[in-house]
Short mmCIF file of C-alpha atoms in Angstrom, two decimals:
data_model
loop_
_atom_site.label_atom_id
_atom_site.label_comp_id
_atom_site.label_asym_id
_atom_site.label_seq_id
_atom_site.Cartn_x
_atom_site.Cartn_y
_atom_site.Cartn_z
CA UNK A 1 94.19 110.49 121.67
CA UNK A 2 91.12 108.40 122.30
CA UNK A 3 88.96 111.03 120.63
CA UNK A 4 91.16 110.85 117.55
CA UNK A 5 90.71 107.08 117.44
CA UNK A 6 86.95 107.40 117.65
CA UNK A 7 86.72 109.89 114.78
CA UNK A 8 88.97 107.94 112.39
CA UNK A 9 87.70 104.45 111.77
CA UNK A 10 90.10 103.38 109.01
CA UNK A 11 92.16 100.49 110.46
CA UNK A 12 95.92 100.84 110.56
CA UNK A 13 98.80 98.79 112.00
CA UNK A 14 97.80 96.65 114.97
CA UNK A 15 94.14 97.54 114.41
CA UNK A 16 94.55 101.23 115.34
CA UNK A 17 93.22 103.97 113.10
CA UNK A 18 95.45 105.64 110.53
CA UNK A 19 94.17 108.97 111.84
CA UNK A 20 95.57 108.10 115.27
CA UNK A 21 99.10 107.79 113.88
CA UNK A 22 98.85 110.88 111.68
CA UNK A 23 97.49 112.98 114.53
CA UNK A 24 100.11 111.95 117.10
CA UNK A 25 103.20 111.62 114.91
CA UNK A 26 104.14 115.25 115.59
CA UNK A 27 104.31 114.48 119.30
CA UNK A 28 106.95 111.78 118.99
CA UNK A 29 108.76 112.31 115.68
CA UNK A 30 111.63 114.42 117.07
CA UNK A 31 112.35 111.88 119.80
CA UNK A 32 112.22 108.96 117.34
CA UNK A 33 114.53 110.72 114.86
CA UNK A 34 116.99 111.46 117.69
CA UNK A 35 116.97 107.82 118.79
CA UNK A 36 117.53 106.53 115.25
CA UNK A 37 120.31 109.06 114.59
CA UNK A 38 122.04 107.99 117.79
CA UNK A 39 121.92 104.36 116.68
CA UNK A 40 123.06 105.12 113.12
CA UNK A 41 125.72 107.77 113.82
CA UNK A 42 127.25 106.46 117.03
CA UNK A 43 126.55 102.79 116.34
CA UNK A 44 125.35 102.42 119.93
CA UNK A 45 122.34 100.15 120.33
CA UNK A 46 121.48 99.56 123.97
CA UNK A 47 120.84 96.06 125.22
CA UNK A 48 117.24 96.81 126.14
CA UNK A 49 116.62 98.02 122.58
CA UNK A 50 117.84 94.65 121.25
CA UNK A 51 115.95 92.58 123.79
CA UNK A 52 113.04 90.68 122.28
CA UNK A 53 109.98 89.10 123.82
CA UNK A 54 109.55 85.56 122.52
CA UNK A 55 106.16 83.87 122.49
CA UNK A 56 105.46 80.32 121.41
CA UNK A 57 102.55 79.86 119.01
CA UNK A 58 101.01 76.36 118.80
CA UNK A 59 101.32 74.79 115.36
CA UNK A 60 98.11 72.81 115.91
CA UNK A 61 95.25 72.53 118.41
CA UNK A 62 96.84 69.96 120.76
CA UNK A 63 100.54 70.77 121.24
CA UNK A 64 102.40 68.20 123.36
CA UNK A 65 106.13 68.82 122.74
CA UNK A 66 108.44 71.77 122.15
CA UNK A 67 108.43 70.97 118.42
CA UNK A 68 104.68 71.64 118.39
CA UNK A 69 105.30 75.35 118.97
CA UNK A 70 106.60 78.05 116.65
CA UNK A 71 108.63 80.77 118.44
CA UNK A 72 108.09 84.36 117.30
CA UNK A 73 110.08 87.27 118.74
CA UNK A 74 108.52 90.70 119.26
CA UNK A 75 111.11 93.47 118.98
CA UNK A 76 111.14 97.05 120.25
CA UNK A 77 109.71 99.63 117.87
CA UNK A 78 112.89 101.71 117.70
CA UNK A 79 114.92 98.59 116.88
CA UNK A 80 112.45 97.60 114.15
CA UNK A 81 112.60 101.09 112.63
CA UNK A 82 116.39 100.86 112.48
CA UNK A 83 116.19 97.35 111.01
CA UNK A 84 113.66 98.57 108.43
CA UNK A 85 116.06 101.35 107.40
CA UNK A 86 118.87 98.80 107.04
CA UNK A 87 116.57 96.48 105.09
CA UNK A 88 115.77 99.25 102.59
CA UNK A 89 119.50 99.84 102.11
CA UNK A 90 120.17 96.14 101.69
CA UNK A 91 117.28 95.40 99.30
CA UNK A 92 118.77 96.91 96.07
CA UNK A 93 121.92 94.78 96.41
CA UNK A 94 120.04 91.49 96.71
CA UNK A 95 118.97 91.44 93.06
CA UNK A 96 122.62 91.33 91.97
CA UNK A 97 123.76 88.82 94.61
CA UNK A 98 120.98 86.29 95.13
CA UNK A 99 120.16 83.44 92.80
CA UNK A 100 117.41 84.60 90.40
CA UNK A 101 115.07 81.82 91.57
CA UNK A 102 115.38 82.72 95.26
CA UNK A 103 112.01 84.31 96.01
CA UNK A 104 112.47 84.85 99.76
CA UNK A 105 113.35 88.37 100.89
CA UNK A 106 113.41 89.80 97.36
CA UNK A 107 111.36 92.73 96.11
CA UNK A 108 108.46 91.48 94.01
CA UNK A 109 109.10 87.88 95.04
CA UNK A 110 106.91 85.73 97.22
CA UNK A 111 105.60 82.28 97.99
CA UNK A 112 103.07 82.47 95.15
CA UNK A 113 105.74 83.27 92.55
CA UNK A 114 107.85 80.41 93.88
CA UNK A 115 104.94 77.96 93.66
CA UNK A 116 104.05 79.16 90.15
CA UNK A 117 107.64 78.60 88.96
CA UNK A 118 107.62 75.04 90.31
CA UNK A 119 104.29 74.35 88.59
CA UNK A 120 105.68 75.65 85.30
CA UNK A 121 108.74 73.44 85.64
CA UNK A 122 106.61 70.35 86.33
CA UNK A 123 104.24 71.18 83.46
CA UNK A 124 107.16 71.65 81.06
CA UNK A 125 108.59 68.29 82.12
CA UNK A 126 105.26 66.58 81.50
CA UNK A 127 104.94 68.16 78.05
CA UNK A 128 108.45 67.16 76.95
CA UNK A 129 108.15 63.66 78.41
CA UNK A 130 111.70 63.76 79.76
CA UNK A 131 112.21 61.99 83.07
CA UNK A 132 113.13 64.23 85.97
CA UNK A 133 113.47 63.91 89.73
CA UNK A 134 112.32 66.63 92.11
CA UNK A 135 113.75 66.80 95.63
CA UNK A 136 112.32 69.16 98.24
CA UNK A 137 114.56 70.29 101.10
CA UNK A 138 113.37 72.20 104.16
CA UNK A 139 116.06 72.99 106.71
CA UNK A 140 115.08 72.25 110.30
CA UNK A 141 114.96 75.42 112.46
CA UNK A 142 117.05 77.09 109.80
CA UNK A 143 116.69 80.71 110.98
CA UNK A 144 117.85 79.74 114.49
CA UNK A 145 121.04 77.99 113.39
CA UNK A 146 122.90 80.63 111.39
CA UNK A 147 126.30 81.39 112.92
CA UNK A 148 126.81 85.11 113.47
CA UNK A 149 130.48 84.81 112.51
CA UNK A 150 129.43 83.15 109.26
CA UNK A 151 126.85 85.91 108.64
CA UNK A 152 129.48 88.65 109.07
CA UNK A 153 131.91 86.79 106.78
CA UNK A 154 129.23 86.42 104.12
CA UNK A 155 128.53 90.18 104.18
CA UNK A 156 132.25 90.88 103.87
CA UNK A 157 132.73 88.44 100.98
CA UNK A 158 129.82 90.00 99.08
CA UNK A 159 131.50 93.40 99.33
CA UNK A 160 129.33 95.24 101.84
CA UNK A 161 131.03 98.21 103.47
CA UNK A 162 132.71 98.00 106.85
CA UNK A 163 130.19 100.52 108.19
CA UNK A 164 127.21 98.45 107.06
CA UNK A 165 128.67 95.25 108.53
CA UNK A 166 129.35 97.12 111.80
CA UNK A 167 125.66 98.09 111.93
CA UNK A 168 124.66 94.44 111.57
CA UNK A 169 127.22 93.42 114.20
CA UNK A 170 125.87 96.04 116.61
CA UNK A 171 122.37 94.69 116.07
CA UNK A 172 123.36 91.12 116.94
CA UNK A 173 126.11 91.59 119.54
CA UNK A 174 124.75 91.30 123.11
CA UNK A 175 121.24 90.61 121.81
CA UNK A 176 118.89 88.77 124.14
CA UNK A 177 115.32 87.54 124.46
CA UNK A 178 112.85 86.87 127.24
CA UNK A 179 110.38 84.01 126.86
CA UNK A 180 106.83 85.02 127.70
CA UNK A 181 104.69 82.12 128.97
CA UNK A 182 101.35 82.31 130.79
CA UNK A 183 101.73 86.00 131.54
CA UNK A 184 105.27 85.71 132.93
CA UNK A 185 108.62 86.64 131.36
CA UNK A 186 111.83 84.68 131.90
CA UNK A 187 115.25 86.14 132.61
CA UNK A 188 117.03 87.54 129.56
CA UNK A 189 118.64 84.79 127.45
CA UNK A 190 121.70 85.72 125.31
CA UNK A 191 121.20 85.16 121.58
CA UNK A 192 124.49 83.89 120.17
CA UNK A 193 123.35 82.49 116.82
CA UNK A 194 120.47 82.72 114.38
CA UNK A 195 118.61 85.57 112.68
CA UNK A 196 115.57 86.72 114.58
CA UNK A 197 112.16 85.96 113.16
CA UNK A 198 110.15 89.13 113.64
CA UNK A 199 113.06 91.35 112.54
CA UNK A 200 112.66 93.14 109.15
CA UNK A 201 116.22 92.11 108.24
CA UNK A 202 116.01 88.42 109.08
CA UNK A 203 114.69 87.05 105.78
CA UNK A 204 117.24 89.01 103.72
CA UNK A 205 120.18 88.04 105.92
CA UNK A 206 119.14 84.39 105.87
CA UNK A 207 118.87 84.28 102.06
CA UNK A 208 122.37 85.77 101.82
CA UNK A 209 123.68 83.03 104.12
CA UNK A 210 122.01 80.29 102.07
CA UNK A 211 123.02 81.79 98.73
CA UNK A 212 126.44 80.02 98.42
CA UNK A 213 124.73 76.61 98.61
CA UNK A 214 122.17 77.49 95.93
CA UNK A 215 124.82 78.78 93.52
CA UNK A 216 126.94 75.68 94.12
CA UNK A 217 123.97 73.45 93.25
CA UNK A 218 123.45 75.53 90.12
CA UNK A 219 127.06 74.92 89.07
CA UNK A 220 127.24 71.16 89.66
CA UNK A 221 123.82 70.22 88.25
CA UNK A 222 122.48 70.38 84.74
CA UNK A 223 119.15 71.97 85.57
CA UNK A 224 115.97 72.08 83.52
CA UNK A 225 114.32 74.48 81.12
CA UNK A 226 111.33 76.45 82.36
CA UNK A 227 109.01 77.77 79.67
CA UNK A 228 109.73 81.44 79.02
CA UNK A 229 112.37 81.62 81.77
CA UNK A 230 116.03 80.87 82.27
CA UNK A 231 117.27 77.35 82.91
CA UNK A 232 117.68 76.43 86.58
CA UNK A 233 118.45 73.56 88.93
CA UNK A 234 116.99 75.20 92.07
CA UNK A 235 113.87 77.14 93.03
CA UNK A 236 113.85 78.53 96.57
CA UNK A 237 111.76 80.44 99.04
CA UNK A 238 114.10 81.17 101.97
CA UNK A 239 115.06 77.73 103.36
CA UNK A 240 112.51 75.81 101.28
CA UNK A 241 114.53 74.45 98.33
CA UNK A 242 113.18 72.56 95.33
CA UNK A 243 115.95 70.85 93.35
CA UNK A 244 115.53 69.40 89.85
CA UNK A 245 117.70 66.38 89.04
CA UNK A 246 118.24 65.16 85.48
CA UNK A 247 120.60 62.25 86.17
CA UNK A 248 120.84 59.72 89.05
CA UNK A 249 124.50 60.68 89.49
CA UNK A 250 123.38 64.14 90.61
CA UNK A 251 122.07 62.65 93.87
CA UNK A 252 125.68 62.13 94.99
CA UNK A 253 126.53 65.68 93.91
CA UNK A 254 123.60 66.99 95.95
CA UNK A 255 124.73 65.06 99.02
CA UNK A 256 128.30 66.31 98.60
CA UNK A 257 127.11 69.91 98.26
CA UNK A 258 124.99 69.67 101.42
CA UNK A 259 127.94 68.28 103.39
CA UNK A 260 130.13 71.08 102.03
CA UNK A 261 127.60 73.68 103.16
CA UNK A 262 127.18 72.12 106.60
#
């Protein structure tokens, strides 16, 4: 295997050569397919497959408190392959369900498209000279606070099949993480809420959970015109919401909608 890495210099995932993966795929593919089929057909996902390793990345050079760290969970490869398969099955449905200005977790969407839409909205407001108010909301530790029961109810209300919801339930039931600090791992900690950052499904599941709030804001607020695009009251990238107000009375409507969602 080392010889294969030396001959093929093209970098691949995790810095390894693409030739390394192509050369050795035949050695492991049958075992990987068997593992994935077991998880998909039987629905059995073992606890060790769902156990993540959480590391805390400093947000700046001199971290002093817990809030100065960003937790990221590393998942097992077989789990991530299963989650990637589920994400590909979920992706086509998001276009019909999610708000059209939700750019998180959508195919072709991204932070740059979200920022460009906000710039266009601000530029259009400046050109028309109409007074507007822009409020930016960023939910604190949003991915960690999603109730699993709420997540399963959301999937059911949006019409996903019982089999698909069971897959998601099997992924999250009895999930756990170990915290890795200074070369040592803690005991396994049960994960009873939240979607796991580091999982291919997490962004999509989170946007589905936030979607009812965004559509409610769209209904109760007037919104603004964006040049060449549909009228909207909200532009979002995952939990980062930008809300356009056209009337001071909409502040109370925003507050009421947030309390309703909470």
